[in-house]
PDB file of C-alpha atoms in Angstrom:
ATOM      1  CA  MET A  18    -133.321-120.061  15.677  1.00 62.00           C
ATOM      2  CA  SER A  19    -130.377-122.344  16.713  1.00 63.00           C
ATOM      3  CA  LEU A  20    -129.709-123.366  12.741  1.00 63.00           C
ATOM      4  CA  LEU A  21    -129.309-119.674  12.402  1.00 63.00           C
ATOM      5  CA  ILE A  22    -126.807-119.233  15.180  1.00 65.00           C
ATOM      6  CA  ARG A  23    -124.898-122.206  14.035  1.00 63.00           C
ATOM      7  CA  ALA A  24    -124.593-121.009  10.591  1.00 65.00           C
ATOM      8  CA  SER A  25    -123.316-117.591  11.599  1.00 61.00           C
ATOM      9  CA  CYS A  26    -120.795-118.939  14.083  1.00 59.00           C
ATOM     10  CA  LYS A  27    -119.659-121.934  11.645  1.00 60.00           C
ATOM     11  CA  LYS A  28    -117.080-119.081  10.106  1.00 60.00           C
ATOM     12  CA  LEU A  29    -115.403-118.966  13.487  1.00 58.00           C
ATOM     13  CA  LEU A  30    -115.176-122.510  14.144  1.00 58.00           C
ATOM     14  CA  LEU A  31    -113.783-123.717  10.618  1.00 59.00           C
ATOM     15  CA  PRO A  32    -110.019-123.688  10.665  1.00 56.00           C
ATOM     16  CA  GLY A  33    -108.546-122.435   7.264  1.00 54.00           C
ATOM     17  CA  GLN A  34    -110.897-119.758   6.982  1.00 53.00           C
ATOM     18  CA  GLN A  35    -110.400-116.052   6.685  1.00 53.00           C
ATOM     19  CA  SER A  36    -111.886-115.219  10.357  1.00 52.00           C
ATOM     20  CA  CYS A  37    -109.065-117.504  11.612  1.00 55.00           C
ATOM     21  CA  THR A  38    -106.787-114.516  11.070  1.00 56.00           C
ATOM     22  CA  ALA A  39    -108.632-112.578  13.847  1.00 54.00           C
ATOM     23  CA  LEU A  40    -108.483-115.496  16.194  1.00 54.00           C
ATOM     24  CA  ARG A  41    -104.732-115.967  15.858  1.00 57.00           C
ATOM     25  CA  SER A  42    -104.145-112.100  16.395  1.00 58.00           C
ATOM     26  CA  MET A  43    -105.926-112.051  19.727  1.00 62.00           C
ATOM     27  CA  ALA A  44    -103.489-112.011  22.903  1.00 64.00           C
ATOM     28  CA  LEU A  45    -104.252-114.595  25.287  1.00 69.00           C
ATOM     29  CA  MET A  46    -103.276-114.512  29.016  1.00 73.00           C
ATOM     30  CA  LYS A  47    -102.560-117.724  30.932  1.00 75.00           C
ATOM     31  CA  PRO A  48    -104.168-118.490  34.103  1.00 82.00           C
ATOM     32  CA  MET A  49    -101.961-117.320  37.120  1.00 78.00           C
ATOM     33  CA  THR A  50    -102.233-118.967  40.385  1.00 82.00           C
ATOM     34  CA  PRO A  51    -102.179-116.493  43.606  1.00 82.00           C
ATOM     35  CA  GLU A  52     -98.803-117.043  44.112  1.00 80.00           C
ATOM     36  CA  GLU A  53     -97.481-116.379  40.612  1.00 77.00           C
ATOM     37  CA  HIS A  54     -99.507-113.167  40.876  1.00 73.00           C
ATOM     38  CA  SER A  55     -97.938-112.001  44.185  1.00 75.00           C
ATOM     39  CA  ILE A  56     -94.484-112.646  42.650  1.00 71.00           C
ATOM     40  CA  SER A  57     -95.313-110.959  39.410  1.00 75.00           C
ATOM     41  CA  ARG A  58     -96.525-107.869  41.528  1.00 74.00           C
ATOM     42  CA  ALA A  59     -93.506-108.055  43.752  1.00 74.00           C
ATOM     43  CA  ASN A  60     -90.946-108.156  40.637  1.00 81.00           C
ATOM     44  CA  PHE A  61     -93.136-105.184  38.973  1.00 81.00           C
ATOM     45  CA  TRP A  62     -92.326-102.716  42.151  1.00 80.00           C
ATOM     46  CA  ASP A  63     -88.804-104.075  42.593  1.00 84.00           C
ATOM     47  CA  LYS A  64     -88.302-103.421  38.978  1.00 82.00           C
ATOM     48  CA  ASN A  65     -89.568 -99.780  39.176  1.00 82.00           C
ATOM     49  CA  LYS A  66     -87.575 -99.075  42.045  1.00 84.00           C
ATOM     50  CA  GLU A  67     -84.124-100.370  40.655  1.00 85.00           C
ATOM     51  CA  LEU A  68     -85.044 -97.903  37.502  1.00 85.00           C
ATOM     52  CA  LYS A  69     -85.975 -95.004  40.052  1.00 83.00           C
ATOM     53  CA  ARG A  70     -89.101 -94.926  38.418  1.00 79.00           C
ATOM     54  CA  PRO A  71     -91.819 -92.327  40.248  1.00 73.00           C
ATOM     55  CA  ILE A  72     -95.260 -93.623  40.512  1.00 72.00           C
ATOM     56  CA  SER A  73     -97.447 -92.126  38.015  1.00 68.00           C
ATOM     57  CA  PRO A  74     -98.693 -89.399  37.638  1.00 66.00           C
ATOM     58  CA  HIS A  75     -96.106 -87.948  39.844  1.00 67.00           C
ATOM     59  CA  LEU A  76     -96.921 -84.334  41.101  1.00 68.00           C
ATOM     60  CA  THR A  77     -93.152 -83.110  40.690  1.00 72.00           C
ATOM     61  CA  ILE A  78     -93.438 -83.973  37.017  1.00 73.00           C
ATOM     62  CA  TYR A  79     -96.800 -83.222  36.449  1.00 75.00           C
ATOM     63  CA  LYS A  80     -97.363 -79.766  34.611  1.00 80.00           C
ATOM     64  CA  PHE A  81    -100.731 -78.483  35.612  1.00 83.00           C
ATOM     65  CA  GLN A  82    -102.788 -76.827  32.924  1.00 88.00           C
ATOM     66  CA  LEU A  83    -104.948 -73.884  32.939  1.00 91.00           C
ATOM     67  CA  THR A  84    -108.265 -76.191  32.093  1.00 90.00           C
ATOM     68  CA  SER A  85    -107.317 -78.778  34.829  1.00 91.00           C
ATOM     69  CA  MET A  86    -106.787 -76.056  37.430  1.00 94.00           C
ATOM     70  CA  LEU A  87    -110.138 -74.392  36.320  1.00 95.00           C
ATOM     71  CA  SER A  88    -112.038 -77.641  36.570  1.00 94.00           C
ATOM     72  CA  ILE A  89    -110.687 -78.247  40.061  1.00 94.00           C
ATOM     73  CA  THR A  90    -111.363 -74.819  41.202  1.00 96.00           C
ATOM     74  CA  HIS A  91    -114.903 -75.136  39.750  1.00 96.00           C
ATOM     75  CA  ARG A  92    -115.354 -78.297  42.053  1.00 96.00           C
ATOM     76  CA  ALA A  93    -113.835 -76.676  45.148  1.00 96.00           C
ATOM     77  CA  THR A  94    -115.804 -73.484  44.842  1.00 96.00           C
ATOM     78  CA  GLY A  95    -118.789 -75.778  44.379  1.00 96.00           C
ATOM     79  CA  LEU A  96    -118.035 -77.408  47.585  1.00 96.00           C
ATOM     80  CA  ILE A  97    -117.296 -74.108  49.339  1.00 95.00           C
ATOM     81  CA  GLN A  98    -120.769 -72.684  48.368  1.00 94.00           C
ATOM     82  CA  SER A  99    -122.369 -76.127  49.938  1.00 96.00           C
ATOM     83  CA  GLY A 100    -120.474 -75.876  53.059  1.00 96.00           C
ATOM     84  CA  MET A 101    -121.193 -71.895  53.320  1.00 94.00           C
ATOM     85  CA  LEU A 102    -124.999 -72.595  52.933  1.00 94.00           C
ATOM     86  CA  SER A 103    -125.083 -75.615  55.096  1.00 96.00           C
ATOM     87  CA  ALA A 104    -123.288 -73.954  58.058  1.00 95.00           C
ATOM     88  CA  PHE A 105    -125.769 -70.852  57.457  1.00 92.00           C
ATOM     89  CA  ALA A 106    -128.525 -72.798  57.663  1.00 94.00           C
ATOM     90  CA  VAL A 107    -127.514 -75.062  60.581  1.00 95.00           C
ATOM     91  CA  ALA A 108    -126.897 -71.858  62.204  1.00 92.00           C
ATOM     92  CA  ALA A 109    -130.158 -70.386  61.591  1.00 90.00           C
ATOM     93  CA  MET A 110    -131.762 -73.490  62.920  1.00 92.00           C
ATOM     94  CA  THR A 111    -129.750 -73.547  66.064  1.00 94.00           C
ATOM     95  CA  LEU A 112    -128.596 -70.362  67.292  1.00 91.00           C
ATOM     96  CA  PRO A 113    -131.233 -68.304  69.425  1.00 91.00           C
ATOM     97  CA  GLY A 114    -132.135 -64.947  68.225  1.00 88.00           C
ATOM     98  CA  THR A 115    -132.819 -63.639  64.811  1.00 89.00           C
ATOM     99  CA  PHE A 116    -130.532 -62.551  61.833  1.00 87.00           C
ATOM    100  CA  PRO A 117    -130.676 -58.636  62.860  1.00 91.00           C
ATOM    101  CA  VAL A 118    -129.725 -59.560  66.547  1.00 92.00           C
ATOM    102  CA  TRP A 119    -126.465 -61.221  65.015  1.00 89.00           C
ATOM    103  CA  MET A 120    -125.380 -58.530  62.731  1.00 89.00           C
ATOM    104  CA  GLN A 121    -126.131 -56.128  65.615  1.00 93.00           C
ATOM    105  CA  MET A 122    -123.479 -58.200  67.724  1.00 92.00           C
ATOM    106  CA  LEU A 123    -121.006 -58.291  64.775  1.00 88.00           C
ATOM    107  CA  GLN A 124    -121.244 -54.527  64.586  1.00 90.00           C
ATOM    108  CA  GLU A 125    -120.537 -54.247  68.123  1.00 93.00           C
ATOM    109  CA  MET A 126    -117.498 -56.161  67.843  1.00 94.00           C
ATOM    110  CA  HIS A 127    -115.963 -53.082  65.782  1.00 92.00           C
ATOM    111  CA  PHE A 128    -113.914 -55.430  63.155  1.00 92.00           C
ATOM    112  CA  GLY A 129    -111.647 -53.031  60.727  1.00 91.00           C
ATOM    113  CA  ALA A 130    -112.902 -52.291  57.519  1.00 92.00           C
ATOM    114  CA  PRO A 131    -109.922 -54.743  55.713  1.00 94.00           C
ATOM    115  CA  LEU A 132    -111.324 -57.743  57.836  1.00 94.00           C
ATOM    116  CA  ILE A 133    -114.763 -57.264  56.782  1.00 93.00           C
ATOM    117  CA  PHE A 134    -113.852 -56.339  53.247  1.00 96.00           C
ATOM    118  CA  THR A 135    -111.874 -59.846  53.161  1.00 96.00           C
ATOM    119  CA  ALA A 136    -114.628 -61.766  54.575  1.00 94.00           C
ATOM    120  CA  LYS A 137    -117.047 -60.523  52.076  1.00 95.00           C
ATOM    121  CA  PHE A 138    -114.511 -61.178  49.322  1.00 97.00           C
ATOM    122  CA  ALA A 139    -113.940 -64.657  50.773  1.00 95.00           C
ATOM    123  CA  LEU A 140    -118.096 -65.143  50.527  1.00 94.00           C
ATOM    124  CA  ALA A 141    -118.166 -63.686  47.143  1.00 96.00           C
ATOM    125  CA  TRP A 142    -115.700 -64.838  44.885  1.00 96.00           C
ATOM    126  CA  PRO A 143    -116.683 -68.563  45.096  1.00 96.00           C
ATOM    127  CA  VAL A 144    -120.265 -67.671  44.171  1.00 96.00           C
ATOM    128  CA  THR A 145    -119.227 -65.510  41.242  1.00 97.00           C
ATOM    129  CA  TYR A 146    -116.603 -67.927  40.022  1.00 97.00           C
ATOM    130  CA  HIS A 147    -118.774 -70.916  40.196  1.00 96.00           C
ATOM    131  CA  LEU A 148    -121.651 -68.832  38.385  1.00 97.00           C
ATOM    132  CA  LEU A 149    -119.394 -67.619  35.493  1.00 97.00           C
ATOM    133  CA  ASN A 150    -117.703 -71.062  34.997  1.00 96.00           C
ATOM    134  CA  GLY A 151    -121.042 -72.629  35.216  1.00 96.00           C
ATOM    135  CA  LEU A 152    -122.136 -70.412  32.350  1.00 96.00           C
ATOM    136  CA  ARG A 153    -118.974 -71.420  30.390  1.00 96.00           C
ATOM    137  CA  HIS A 154    -119.746 -74.909  30.525  1.00 94.00           C
ATOM    138  CA  LEU A 155    -123.328 -74.138  29.655  1.00 95.00           C
ATOM    139  CA  ALA A 156    -121.774 -72.573  26.396  1.00 94.00           C
ATOM    140  CA  TRP A 157    -119.868 -76.036  26.072  1.00 92.00           C
ATOM    141  CA  ASP A 158    -123.106 -77.820  26.253  1.00 92.00           C
ATOM    142  CA  MET A 159    -124.262 -75.990  23.202  1.00 93.00           C
ATOM    143  CA  GLY A 160    -121.287 -76.651  21.424  1.00 91.00           C
ATOM    144  CA  HIS A 161    -119.155 -73.421  21.469  1.00 93.00           C
ATOM    145  CA  GLY A 162    -115.549 -72.769  22.454  1.00 90.00           C
ATOM    146  CA  PHE A 163    -114.007 -76.056  22.422  1.00 88.00           C
ATOM    147  CA  LYS A 164    -110.759 -75.110  20.412  1.00 92.00           C
ATOM    148  CA  ILE A 165    -107.722 -74.389  22.625  1.00 91.00           C
ATOM    149  CA  PRO A 166    -107.176 -70.661  22.132  1.00 93.00           C
ATOM    150  CA  ASP A 167    -111.098 -70.366  23.050  1.00 94.00           C
ATOM    151  CA  LEU A 168    -110.752 -72.688  26.163  1.00 93.00           C
ATOM    152  CA  TYR A 169    -107.933 -70.187  27.347  1.00 95.00           C
ATOM    153  CA  LYS A 170    -109.604 -67.071  26.511  1.00 95.00           C
ATOM    154  CA  SER A 171    -112.690 -68.065  28.049  1.00 96.00           C
ATOM    155  CA  GLY A 172    -111.021 -69.457  31.039  1.00 95.00           C
ATOM    156  CA  TYR A 173    -109.003 -66.175  31.713  1.00 96.00           C
ATOM    157  CA  ALA A 174    -112.290 -64.291  31.169  1.00 97.00           C
ATOM    158  CA  VAL A 175    -114.076 -66.279  33.841  1.00 97.00           C
ATOM    159  CA  VAL A 176    -111.118 -65.708  36.667  1.00 97.00           C
ATOM    160  CA  GLY A 177    -110.594 -62.113  35.686  1.00 97.00           C
ATOM    161  CA  SER A 178    -114.588 -61.495  35.236  1.00 98.00           C
ATOM    162  CA  SER A 179    -115.166 -63.544  38.729  1.00 97.00           C
ATOM    163  CA  LEU A 180    -112.463 -61.474  40.678  1.00 98.00           C
ATOM    164  CA  LEU A 181    -113.737 -58.001  39.501  1.00 98.00           C
ATOM    165  CA  MET A 182    -117.381 -59.147  40.300  1.00 98.00           C
ATOM    166  CA  ALA A 183    -116.163 -60.428  43.691  1.00 98.00           C
ATOM    167  CA  LEU A 184    -114.586 -57.177  44.213  1.00 98.00           C
ATOM    168  CA  ALA A 185    -117.504 -55.104  43.193  1.00 97.00           C
ATOM    169  CA  LEU A 186    -119.921 -57.031  45.796  1.00 97.00           C
ATOM    170  CA  ALA A 187    -117.236 -56.881  48.595  1.00 97.00           C
ATOM    171  CA  LEU A 188    -117.155 -53.262  48.166  1.00 96.00           C
ATOM    172  CA  MET A 189    -120.890 -52.931  48.718  1.00 93.00           C
TER     173      MET A 189
END
């Protein structure tokens, strides 16, 4: 076994062979002491300040794209749903009484229709958006819709459909 390894590495160790070209093209980093490293780091930041370079990626120069915003929103709606479910579960376990008792109490508070509609929409939209965008991701997993125009069409379709579904659920 060692003979086989020695024979295969012989090309790398002998000068004048074709494999030396690969060795010569490698970039070598010299070792740095901790003091040299701190000086280098300080020079880097001083140079960037002198050139008035922003820390990259800087939000003032970054152009948000539909796809990145939909991805961020998908994650946020997942967190919102998790928070709503957790709050409901904790309330169900800790509050005295039953669900009909609490619904009766809410009805006795005589909230206006606009406030109730807004609350229902705030509960429905994260669920509908996350559901529809999850279906969009499943389509991607099957290999559909990866062209840029398709990504934008499906993105706008998810946003529009989720708003319409949430409106329909809030009007119930």
